[in-house]
Amino acid sequence: DFYVTAWREGYLPARKQVNVLETESTGIVLESANASNSVFLAVYVIDSSKGAANNADIFFWEKQGEKRLPLGLPQAKTDLSGAATDIKVPTNILLEVNAKKGLEEGWNEKDIEGGMLNEIRIELQRPITVVELNVLDAEGNPVNGMISITSPSGDLLYEGELKDGRVLFDGKG
């Protein structure tokens, strides 16, 4: 089984479970979004340094018990202030939102209700294997340039630009 989702501006997202062994053809009917079945959502994302996580990717899920199901909304991105606003979502669901930026990721959930302020705040965190490396010159100033990081076994862990003397890399490769 897998899920098929559909979305269009002005409509609620729709989802349908499809069993490929039993289904040759199927369809999804989209319901018009209106004030009684949908609300606007705002998502605010901060990074692990407590700064606005601009240009973070945001993904939407519906939680039903222990199951996390695709909601059907397209991926969104945060603006310069770390916000994604005016996202139309259906009411009366438990919405779970995932945000990712670089190696950092975070989750949060909210019961979406009509007539309420619907905001979700997500704090991104680094996985335990992610390491922050600061490179400073003799005077303690951040160094810019290129950097290459390898594991003791010779695996390349990171190769790229060093900005403001700081780079994050995943120690597990």
PDB file of C-alpha atoms in Angstrom:
ATOM      1  CA  ASP A   1       0.000   0.000   0.000  1.00  0.00           C
ATOM      2  CA  PHE A   2       1.000   3.589  -0.549  1.00  0.00           C
ATOM      3  CA  TYR A   3      -0.612   7.022  -0.306  1.00  0.00           C
ATOM      4  CA  VAL A   4      -1.527   9.305  -3.165  1.00  0.00           C
ATOM      5  CA  THR A   5      -2.042  12.975  -2.314  1.00  0.00           C
ATOM      6  CA  ALA A   6      -3.357  15.944  -4.265  1.00  0.00           C
ATOM      7  CA  TRP A   7      -3.526  19.678  -3.662  1.00  0.00           C
ATOM      8  CA  ARG A   8      -4.543  22.813  -5.517  1.00  0.00           C
ATOM      9  CA  GLU A   9      -4.737  26.452  -4.417  1.00  0.00           C
ATOM     10  CA  GLY A  10      -8.197  27.131  -2.955  1.00  0.00           C
ATOM     11  CA  TYR A  11      -8.840  23.472  -2.079  1.00  0.00           C
ATOM     12  CA  LEU A  12      -8.118  21.212   0.869  1.00  0.00           C
ATOM     13  CA  PRO A  13      -5.332  18.682   0.408  1.00  0.00           C
ATOM     14  CA  ALA A  14      -6.578  15.141  -0.118  1.00  0.00           C
ATOM     15  CA  ARG A  15      -5.053  11.737   0.540  1.00  0.00           C
ATOM     16  CA  LYS A  16      -6.010   8.259  -0.568  1.00  0.00           C
ATOM     17  CA  GLN A  17      -4.512   4.909   0.378  1.00  0.00           C
ATOM     18  CA  VAL A  18      -3.980   2.681  -2.634  1.00  0.00           C
ATOM     19  CA  ASN A  19      -3.372  -1.056  -2.698  1.00  0.00           C
ATOM     20  CA  VAL A  20      -1.607  -1.826  -5.982  1.00  0.00           C
ATOM     21  CA  LEU A  21      -2.733  -5.477  -5.920  1.00  0.00           C
ATOM     22  CA  GLU A  22      -6.405  -4.489  -5.760  1.00  0.00           C
ATOM     23  CA  THR A  23      -6.508  -1.197  -7.682  1.00  0.00           C
ATOM     24  CA  GLU A  24      -6.027  -0.518 -11.381  1.00  0.00           C
ATOM     25  CA  SER A  25      -7.455   2.986 -11.351  1.00  0.00           C
ATOM     26  CA  THR A  26      -8.490   5.442  -8.661  1.00  0.00           C
ATOM     27  CA  GLY A  27      -9.373   9.082  -8.257  1.00  0.00           C
ATOM     28  CA  ILE A  28      -9.183  11.868  -5.706  1.00  0.00           C
ATOM     29  CA  VAL A  29     -11.858  14.533  -5.364  1.00  0.00           C
ATOM     30  CA  LEU A  30     -10.684  17.848  -3.916  1.00  0.00           C
ATOM     31  CA  GLU A  31     -12.994  19.767  -1.588  1.00  0.00           C
ATOM     32  CA  SER A  32     -13.096  23.553  -1.802  1.00  0.00           C
ATOM     33  CA  ALA A  33     -11.456  25.285   1.155  1.00  0.00           C
ATOM     34  CA  ASN A  34     -13.711  27.666   3.093  1.00  0.00           C
ATOM     35  CA  ALA A  35     -13.931  29.314   6.509  1.00  0.00           C
ATOM     36  CA  SER A  36     -15.694  26.321   8.071  1.00  0.00           C
ATOM     37  CA  ASN A  37     -13.218  23.617   6.970  1.00  0.00           C
ATOM     38  CA  SER A  38      -9.848  25.377   6.890  1.00  0.00           C
ATOM     39  CA  VAL A  39      -7.689  27.977   8.630  1.00  0.00           C
ATOM     40  CA  PHE A  40      -4.426  29.749   8.032  1.00  0.00           C
ATOM     41  CA  LEU A  41      -1.330  28.371   9.735  1.00  0.00           C
ATOM     42  CA  ALA A  42       1.924  30.149  10.567  1.00  0.00           C
ATOM     43  CA  VAL A  43       5.127  28.169  11.135  1.00  0.00           C
ATOM     44  CA  TYR A  44       8.091  29.800  12.908  1.00  0.00           C
ATOM     45  CA  VAL A  45      11.466  28.059  12.816  1.00  0.00           C
ATOM     46  CA  ILE A  46      14.607  28.852  14.816  1.00  0.00           C
ATOM     47  CA  ASP A  47      17.953  27.140  14.449  1.00  0.00           C
ATOM     48  CA  SER A  48      20.035  25.533  17.190  1.00  0.00           C
ATOM     49  CA  SER A  49      21.767  28.889  17.806  1.00  0.00           C
ATOM     50  CA  LYS A  50      18.339  30.468  18.545  1.00  0.00           C
ATOM     51  CA  GLY A  51      18.432  32.530  15.334  1.00  0.00           C
ATOM     52  CA  ALA A  52      15.774  32.720  12.604  1.00  0.00           C
ATOM     53  CA  ALA A  53      16.071  29.681  10.340  1.00  0.00           C
ATOM     54  CA  ASN A  54      15.532  31.333   6.987  1.00  0.00           C
ATOM     55  CA  ASN A  55      15.131  29.149   3.896  1.00  0.00           C
ATOM     56  CA  ALA A  56      14.282  26.059   5.984  1.00  0.00           C
ATOM     57  CA  ASP A  57      12.234  23.351   4.265  1.00  0.00           C
ATOM     58  CA  ILE A  58       8.863  22.602   5.886  1.00  0.00           C
ATOM     59  CA  PHE A  59       6.901  19.369   5.457  1.00  0.00           C
ATOM     60  CA  PHE A  60       3.318  18.661   6.603  1.00  0.00           C
ATOM     61  CA  TRP A  61       1.851  15.460   8.033  1.00  0.00           C
ATOM     62  CA  GLU A  62      -1.381  14.377   9.679  1.00  0.00           C
ATOM     63  CA  LYS A  63      -0.978  12.340  12.829  1.00  0.00           C
ATOM     64  CA  GLN A  64      -3.577   9.649  13.491  1.00  0.00           C
ATOM     65  CA  GLY A  65      -2.704   7.731  16.641  1.00  0.00           C
ATOM     66  CA  GLU A  66       0.832   6.437  16.131  1.00  0.00           C
ATOM     67  CA  LYS A  67       0.637   6.853  12.346  1.00  0.00           C
ATOM     68  CA  ARG A  68       2.151   9.789  10.487  1.00  0.00           C
ATOM     69  CA  LEU A  69       0.353  10.238   7.169  1.00  0.00           C
ATOM     70  CA  PRO A  70       1.219  12.623   4.330  1.00  0.00           C
ATOM     71  CA  LEU A  71      -1.131  15.601   4.466  1.00  0.00           C
ATOM     72  CA  GLY A  72      -0.856  16.435   0.795  1.00  0.00           C
ATOM     73  CA  LEU A  73       0.325  20.038   1.099  1.00  0.00           C
ATOM     74  CA  PRO A  74       3.388  20.928  -0.944  1.00  0.00           C
ATOM     75  CA  GLN A  75       6.663  21.623   0.828  1.00  0.00           C
ATOM     76  CA  ALA A  76       7.052  25.218   2.039  1.00  0.00           C
ATOM     77  CA  LYS A  77      10.095  27.371   2.849  1.00  0.00           C
ATOM     78  CA  THR A  78      10.654  29.921   5.573  1.00  0.00           C
ATOM     79  CA  ASP A  79      11.371  33.559   4.727  1.00  0.00           C
ATOM     80  CA  LEU A  80      14.240  35.710   6.050  1.00  0.00           C
ATOM     81  CA  SER A  81      12.568  35.921   9.466  1.00  0.00           C
ATOM     82  CA  GLY A  82      12.277  32.122   9.758  1.00  0.00           C
ATOM     83  CA  ALA A  83       8.508  32.212   9.137  1.00  0.00           C
ATOM     84  CA  ALA A  84       6.149  30.593   6.669  1.00  0.00           C
ATOM     85  CA  THR A  85       2.698  32.148   6.932  1.00  0.00           C
ATOM     86  CA  ASP A  86      -0.710  32.016   5.264  1.00  0.00           C
ATOM     87  CA  ILE A  87      -0.573  28.249   4.814  1.00  0.00           C
ATOM     88  CA  LYS A  88      -4.147  26.990   4.386  1.00  0.00           C
ATOM     89  CA  VAL A  89      -4.698  23.765   6.366  1.00  0.00           C
ATOM     90  CA  PRO A  90      -7.793  21.681   7.135  1.00  0.00           C
ATOM     91  CA  THR A  91      -9.430  22.007  10.553  1.00  0.00           C
ATOM     92  CA  ASN A  92     -10.011  19.209  13.070  1.00  0.00           C
ATOM     93  CA  ILE A  93      -6.762  17.342  12.462  1.00  0.00           C
ATOM     94  CA  LEU A  94      -3.611  16.771  14.475  1.00  0.00           C
ATOM     95  CA  LEU A  95      -1.003  18.426  12.269  1.00  0.00           C
ATOM     96  CA  GLU A  96       2.638  17.435  12.552  1.00  0.00           C
ATOM     97  CA  VAL A  97       5.216  19.696  10.935  1.00  0.00           C
ATOM     98  CA  ASN A  98       8.835  18.856  10.161  1.00  0.00           C
ATOM     99  CA  ALA A  99      11.440  21.541   9.404  1.00  0.00           C
ATOM    100  CA  LYS A 100      14.936  20.952   8.018  1.00  0.00           C
ATOM    101  CA  LYS A 101      17.837  23.233   7.266  1.00  0.00           C
ATOM    102  CA  GLY A 102      21.251  21.826   6.472  1.00  0.00           C
ATOM    103  CA  LEU A 103      22.047  19.161   9.065  1.00  0.00           C
ATOM    104  CA  GLU A 104      19.494  20.469  11.566  1.00  0.00           C
ATOM    105  CA  GLU A 105      15.942  19.205  11.943  1.00  0.00           C
ATOM    106  CA  GLY A 106      12.939  19.698  14.195  1.00  0.00           C
ATOM    107  CA  TRP A 107       9.332  18.576  14.680  1.00  0.00           C
ATOM    108  CA  ASN A 108       6.242  19.920  16.385  1.00  0.00           C
ATOM    109  CA  GLU A 109       2.513  19.205  16.308  1.00  0.00           C
ATOM    110  CA  LYS A 110      -0.743  21.060  16.897  1.00  0.00           C
ATOM    111  CA  ASP A 111      -4.450  20.311  16.974  1.00  0.00           C
ATOM    112  CA  ILE A 112      -5.840  22.521  14.217  1.00  0.00           C
ATOM    113  CA  GLU A 113      -9.094  24.173  15.247  1.00  0.00           C
ATOM    114  CA  GLY A 114     -11.308  26.690  13.493  1.00  0.00           C
ATOM    115  CA  GLY A 115     -11.558  30.153  14.982  1.00  0.00           C
ATOM    116  CA  MET A 116      -8.238  29.792  16.817  1.00  0.00           C
ATOM    117  CA  LEU A 117      -4.748  31.208  16.312  1.00  0.00           C
ATOM    118  CA  ASN A 118      -2.912  28.358  14.629  1.00  0.00           C
ATOM    119  CA  GLU A 119       0.834  28.706  14.999  1.00  0.00           C
ATOM    120  CA  ILE A 120       3.574  26.137  15.264  1.00  0.00           C
ATOM    121  CA  ARG A 121       7.042  26.928  16.565  1.00  0.00           C
ATOM    122  CA  ILE A 122       9.889  24.576  15.732  1.00  0.00           C
ATOM    123  CA  GLU A 123      13.404  24.628  17.162  1.00  0.00           C
ATOM    124  CA  LEU A 124      15.917  22.882  14.957  1.00  0.00           C
ATOM    125  CA  GLN A 125      18.449  20.596  16.581  1.00  0.00           C
ATOM    126  CA  ARG A 126      21.595  18.944  15.378  1.00  0.00           C
ATOM    127  CA  PRO A 127      21.831  15.171  15.408  1.00  0.00           C
ATOM    128  CA  ILE A 128      24.259  13.885  18.047  1.00  0.00           C
ATOM    129  CA  THR A 129      26.748  12.979  15.297  1.00  0.00           C
ATOM    130  CA  VAL A 130      26.969  16.555  13.966  1.00  0.00           C
ATOM    131  CA  VAL A 131      30.038  18.465  15.068  1.00  0.00           C
ATOM    132  CA  GLU A 132      30.671  22.208  14.897  1.00  0.00           C
ATOM    133  CA  LEU A 133      34.258  23.107  14.023  1.00  0.00           C
ATOM    134  CA  ASN A 134      35.541  26.654  14.560  1.00  0.00           C
ATOM    135  CA  VAL A 135      38.748  27.676  12.788  1.00  0.00           C
ATOM    136  CA  LEU A 136      40.474  30.799  14.125  1.00  0.00           C
ATOM    137  CA  ASP A 137      43.716  32.574  13.264  1.00  0.00           C
ATOM    138  CA  ALA A 138      46.447  33.389  15.825  1.00  0.00           C
ATOM    139  CA  GLU A 139      44.559  36.546  16.894  1.00  0.00           C
ATOM    140  CA  GLY A 140      41.323  34.612  17.461  1.00  0.00           C
ATOM    141  CA  ASN A 141      39.564  35.859  14.311  1.00  0.00           C
ATOM    142  CA  PRO A 142      37.389  33.513  12.228  1.00  0.00           C
ATOM    143  CA  VAL A 143      39.100  32.166   9.098  1.00  0.00           C
ATOM    144  CA  ASN A 144      37.418  31.936   5.675  1.00  0.00           C
ATOM    145  CA  GLY A 145      38.497  29.555   2.928  1.00  0.00           C
ATOM    146  CA  MET A 146      38.196  25.911   1.992  1.00  0.00           C
ATOM    147  CA  ILE A 147      38.338  22.986   4.413  1.00  0.00           C
ATOM    148  CA  SER A 148      38.533  19.234   4.099  1.00  0.00           C
ATOM    149  CA  ILE A 149      37.702  16.912   7.014  1.00  0.00           C
ATOM    150  CA  THR A 150      38.447  13.190   6.950  1.00  0.00           C
ATOM    151  CA  SER A 151      37.824  10.403   9.443  1.00  0.00           C
ATOM    152  CA  PRO A 152      40.709   8.391  10.966  1.00  0.00           C
ATOM    153  CA  SER A 153      39.934   5.673   8.393  1.00  0.00           C
ATOM    154  CA  GLY A 154      40.284   8.179   5.540  1.00  0.00           C
ATOM    155  CA  ASP A 155      36.572   8.687   4.738  1.00  0.00           C
ATOM    156  CA  LEU A 156      35.773  12.204   3.548  1.00  0.00           C
ATOM    157  CA  LEU A 157      33.348  13.723   6.077  1.00  0.00           C
ATOM    158  CA  TYR A 158      33.200  17.249   4.692  1.00  0.00           C
ATOM    159  CA  GLU A 159      34.772  19.258   1.939  1.00  0.00           C
ATOM    160  CA  GLY A 160      33.705  22.771   1.158  1.00  0.00           C
ATOM    161  CA  GLU A 161      33.729  26.410   2.063  1.00  0.00           C
ATOM    162  CA  LEU A 162      34.566  27.646   5.527  1.00  0.00           C
ATOM    163  CA  LYS A 163      32.409  30.700   6.299  1.00  0.00           C
ATOM    164  CA  ASP A 164      33.082  32.945   9.282  1.00  0.00           C
ATOM    165  CA  GLY A 165      35.430  30.297  10.641  1.00  0.00           C
ATOM    166  CA  ARG A 166      32.609  27.837  11.254  1.00  0.00           C
ATOM    167  CA  VAL A 167      31.511  24.596   9.633  1.00  0.00           C
ATOM    168  CA  LEU A 168      29.111  21.839  10.657  1.00  0.00           C
ATOM    169  CA  PHE A 169      29.801  18.286   9.564  1.00  0.00           C
ATOM    170  CA  ASP A 170      28.372  14.863  10.270  1.00  0.00           C
ATOM    171  CA  GLY A 171      30.956  12.770  12.125  1.00  0.00           C
ATOM    172  CA  LYS A 172      29.375   9.532  10.919  1.00  0.00           C
ATOM    173  CA  GLY A 173      29.845  10.485   7.274  1.00  0.00           C
TER     174      GLY A 173
END
